[in-house]
Amino acid sequence: MLEFKLPDVGEGMHEGEIIQWLIKEGDAVKQDQPIVEVQTDKVNAELTAPAAGVVRKIFFSEGDIVEVGTTIFTIQEENDMPATDTGIIEEEIQVVRSDDVKVNAEHITTKPHHEAVRALATPFVRQMAREMKVDIEKVKGSGPAGRITESDLKQFKENNSITRENANQHDDKIVQEMAPMKDAIQAKGVENEWEERIPLKGIRKKIAEHMVKSVSTIPHVTHVDELEMDRLKEFKNQLKEYSDDKDIKLTFLPFFVKAIVIALKEFKTLNASIDEKTKEIILKNYYHIGIATNTKEGLIVPVIKHADQKTIFELADEIRQLAAQAREGKLSIDQITGSTFTISNVGPIGGMHATPIINYPEAAILALHKMEHRMVVRDLEGVIRLMMNMSLSFDHRLIDGVTAVHFTNRIKELLENPIRLVVEMR
Amino acid sequence: MVVGEVAVETDVIIMGGGPGGYAAAIRLGQLGKSVVLVEKDKLGGVCLNRGCIPSKALIHAADQYQRLNDLGKMGIRLSQERTTMDLGVWQEWKAGITSQLNQGIAHLCKENGVTVVKGQATFLSDDRIGVETDGDFETYKFEQAIIATGSRPFIPSFIKVDGEYILDSTSSLQLQEVPSSLSIIGGGYIGIELGMAFAKLGTKVTIIEMANRILPQVAENLVKEVTRNAKKLGMNIKTSSRVEKASVVDGQVHLHVSSEKKGTEVVVSEKTLVTIGRIPNTEEIGLNRAGVTVSEKGHIAVDIECRTNVPHIFAIGDTTPGPALAHRATKQGIVAAEVIGGVPSAVDSPYVPYVIFSDPQIAGVGLSREEAEQQGYSVKIGKFPFSANGRALATNETEGFAEVIVDANSHILLGMHMVGADASNLIGEGVLALELAARVEDIALSMHPHPTLTEGWMEAAEAVLGHAIHIVNN
């Protein structure tokens, strides 16, 4: 016996009125033969027999209002006998009841039921959605059979944040979606037209995550000292002609890199990192120096690999190339990873002191500040010297204050006496 | 409570060291939380000590025992001496298994920094519990708590489990001798699993089930083979029958069983096993003092993050509504731990597999044909019998079939079910396929190793597409 339940012939219909029965109890009917006419608030629908057989029972009269899902008639199927198990194969296509409905109003389309059940996505994609705070049921899948892929999620997230930024340029629907957010902001007493909200993404997001990780993992201490730069400047000037010949623009930075590498070889814990998992200190016998560089996108740290094996001129050339590539956004991953110690050269822009944040998982970072003529005391007399400050932030788990001071003292010694720097260079 | 008591502070308290509780504890340890796991009995809970593991040890032993009968047709002749089963020796073997697993869990807890406390835990407030241990009483203050106190067999009021004549699932696994006759009240999966095991060991088993068939929770077409086999094993199955009264007379249990067909009759057996369901252990843990609400049936409602109505208190496993299955508890335990640890996590999958260690085994995941149709799907079904599988024939395990249920429009798999040898292991493929939202073609086109029973899935999938190789496609 087949029970025919009133289907949802429109979207979200709850009940319908029986307008007219086209058969009576006891009639033999063919499959797809019209049986009953039903009126909903949207359409008139003619419902047809799901199978051939005899109409056994009609449960409602014309004019009755019936809830969706209620059995309205039963059919004794022609071959209504217990299903036999052939033991071999059973393949059946059973038509969804609502597909048997022929709807008079053509513009109404019925929605396949399964769409509403569950978004198709793998457990990993679902986890990703949770992490991205995306309601996966709202994402349209582009994969086979409408499966939601990782890139669907990313695109959804991106589009969503874009539409929120420019809500006023879009249609009413999006403005409606915005309304709860606006309400929430206003409820907090924020005048949202005075502020602009930009999603934290791309390089800025990476920088943010990296900084948080560094500060929350590494206990930072910053130590500041000053350097007298007159002799180094003089030394650099003496090399100018030579460097001009080689078409190399010589700055102070290669000298700093050299001095730092020499000091790092003597103070190994400054060129190290901590392996959190194994609780081991990793001392590195290679010297890859990161140079924090300002770009349009934000801070990028190109790396000079094996800085200890390069000459001043080689370093100068490489720094120039890396900086140009960084500004054009053309650095490869290899060029921005693997540093063992980082220099932040903020001097050309200005400033006296800083508390630089260590480039996780390194052990220290050195910021070099503005060079300027300052009055200093030498041999109990005030004299004018070209001075520069440097700020060293270091991982206090690994490095004691005394070590840090010895380290900067050594750099100071080398930079203030370029002859010594040259002598110590390999 | 003593005035001036000092509460031990911890991030998380877990009440119950079963498969949900200990998994949660280990995961929390991994996430760097301080965890106190309170267990009144043994780590591993019902699953390890009184449920899944011991019962599978019994079922395996019974299978081996029975298998001896079939060896003859493979040309293996046993000596004339009669095979016997020493349940006392089996008990020792079982104790070895559970103790090895207990120690394993204790070791994992220790390595992950979990403090295991033996005792009975009750909530004192929404941020404190008390633990009673050998007359001592300690209080613990927590940031978050996970309720994982599990469930116990439900025993109706007219019957009293004495552990000697009238048994629950726990005491039935502690028998030292194989009973000559056993009546089982309840034809659900525990009743059928244990009933078939004892029947194989030579016990005369009678099953009394209120529904009109055994295993009423499982789709009817999957149960047929089991019913047939139960009868072959000489089990007496009384369906549409209920036990009105139970009494012990002269060392025998007398059950008064009534049914429409036969009226009232008395079933006499050496022992009776009561397995008609389980109830959550939520009455005596002071939930009212913590403000956690409980349904009439004793279940604690939770959201997909396993949070109760008190946001910092979580509940998992058999204490929550849903099937009382160890793997569901474990999943919930891990999710609750991750949510506490700040990892976005949720129990949002409808795919909870079920496994019944009957003979043959039944296992499945996803929708049955009836459920799929009720949900409005157009359904295609593909079936492949074990009798057409080479490996099944070669191992003399030809009963059963693999069945895949597919949405006719999209060919996305809706359900995969199997009855047959090793179905419990084979269903893993089904779980993965459904979780990955696979189409039936994905299974059909994947190369399955030969000769194995896994080929059954491939052929059933091909049958849906009309081109199974080893059966005639209608």
GROMACS .gro file of N, CA and C in nm, chain A residues 295-297 321-331:
model
   42
  295THR      N    1   5.837   4.829   0.267
  295THR     CA    2   5.780   4.824   0.132
  295THR      C    3   5.638   4.880   0.140
  296LYS      N    4   5.578   4.897   0.023
  296LYS     CA    5   5.439   4.948   0.020
  296LYS      C    6   5.347   4.856   0.099
  297GLU      N    7   5.370   4.726   0.087
  297GLU     CA    8   5.283   4.627   0.152
  297GLU      C    9   5.306   4.619   0.302
  321GLN      N   10   7.034   4.499  -0.444
  321GLN     CA   11   6.945   4.415  -0.526
  321GLN      C   12   6.823   4.368  -0.449
  322LEU      N   13   6.848   4.321  -0.325
  322LEU     CA   14   6.737   4.267  -0.245
  322LEU      C   15   6.636   4.376  -0.214
  323ALA      N   16   6.687   4.497  -0.181
  323ALA     CA   17   6.597   4.606  -0.146
  323ALA      C   18   6.509   4.643  -0.266
  324ALA      N   19   6.571   4.644  -0.385
  324ALA     CA   20   6.494   4.678  -0.505
  324ALA      C   21   6.387   4.574  -0.530
  325GLN      N   22   6.427   4.445  -0.517
  325GLN     CA   23   6.329   4.337  -0.539
  325GLN      C   24   6.217   4.343  -0.436
  326ALA      N   25   6.254   4.376  -0.312
  326ALA     CA   26   6.153   4.384  -0.206
  326ALA      C   27   6.051   4.492  -0.238
  327ARG      N   28   6.099   4.607  -0.282
  327ARG     CA   29   6.007   4.717  -0.312
  327ARG      C   30   5.916   4.684  -0.431
  328GLU      N   31   5.968   4.601  -0.522
  328GLU     CA   32   5.885   4.562  -0.637
  328GLU      C   33   5.800   4.437  -0.608
  329GLY      N   34   5.817   4.386  -0.486
  329GLY     CA   35   5.740   4.266  -0.450
  329GLY      C   36   5.782   4.144  -0.527
  330LYS      N   37   5.911   4.137  -0.563
  330LYS     CA   38   5.955   4.026  -0.648
  330LYS      C   39   6.046   3.926  -0.576
  331LEU      N   40   6.044   3.931  -0.443
  331LEU     CA   41   6.131   3.839  -0.371
  331LEU      C   42   6.071   3.698  -0.368
   0.00000   0.00000   0.00000
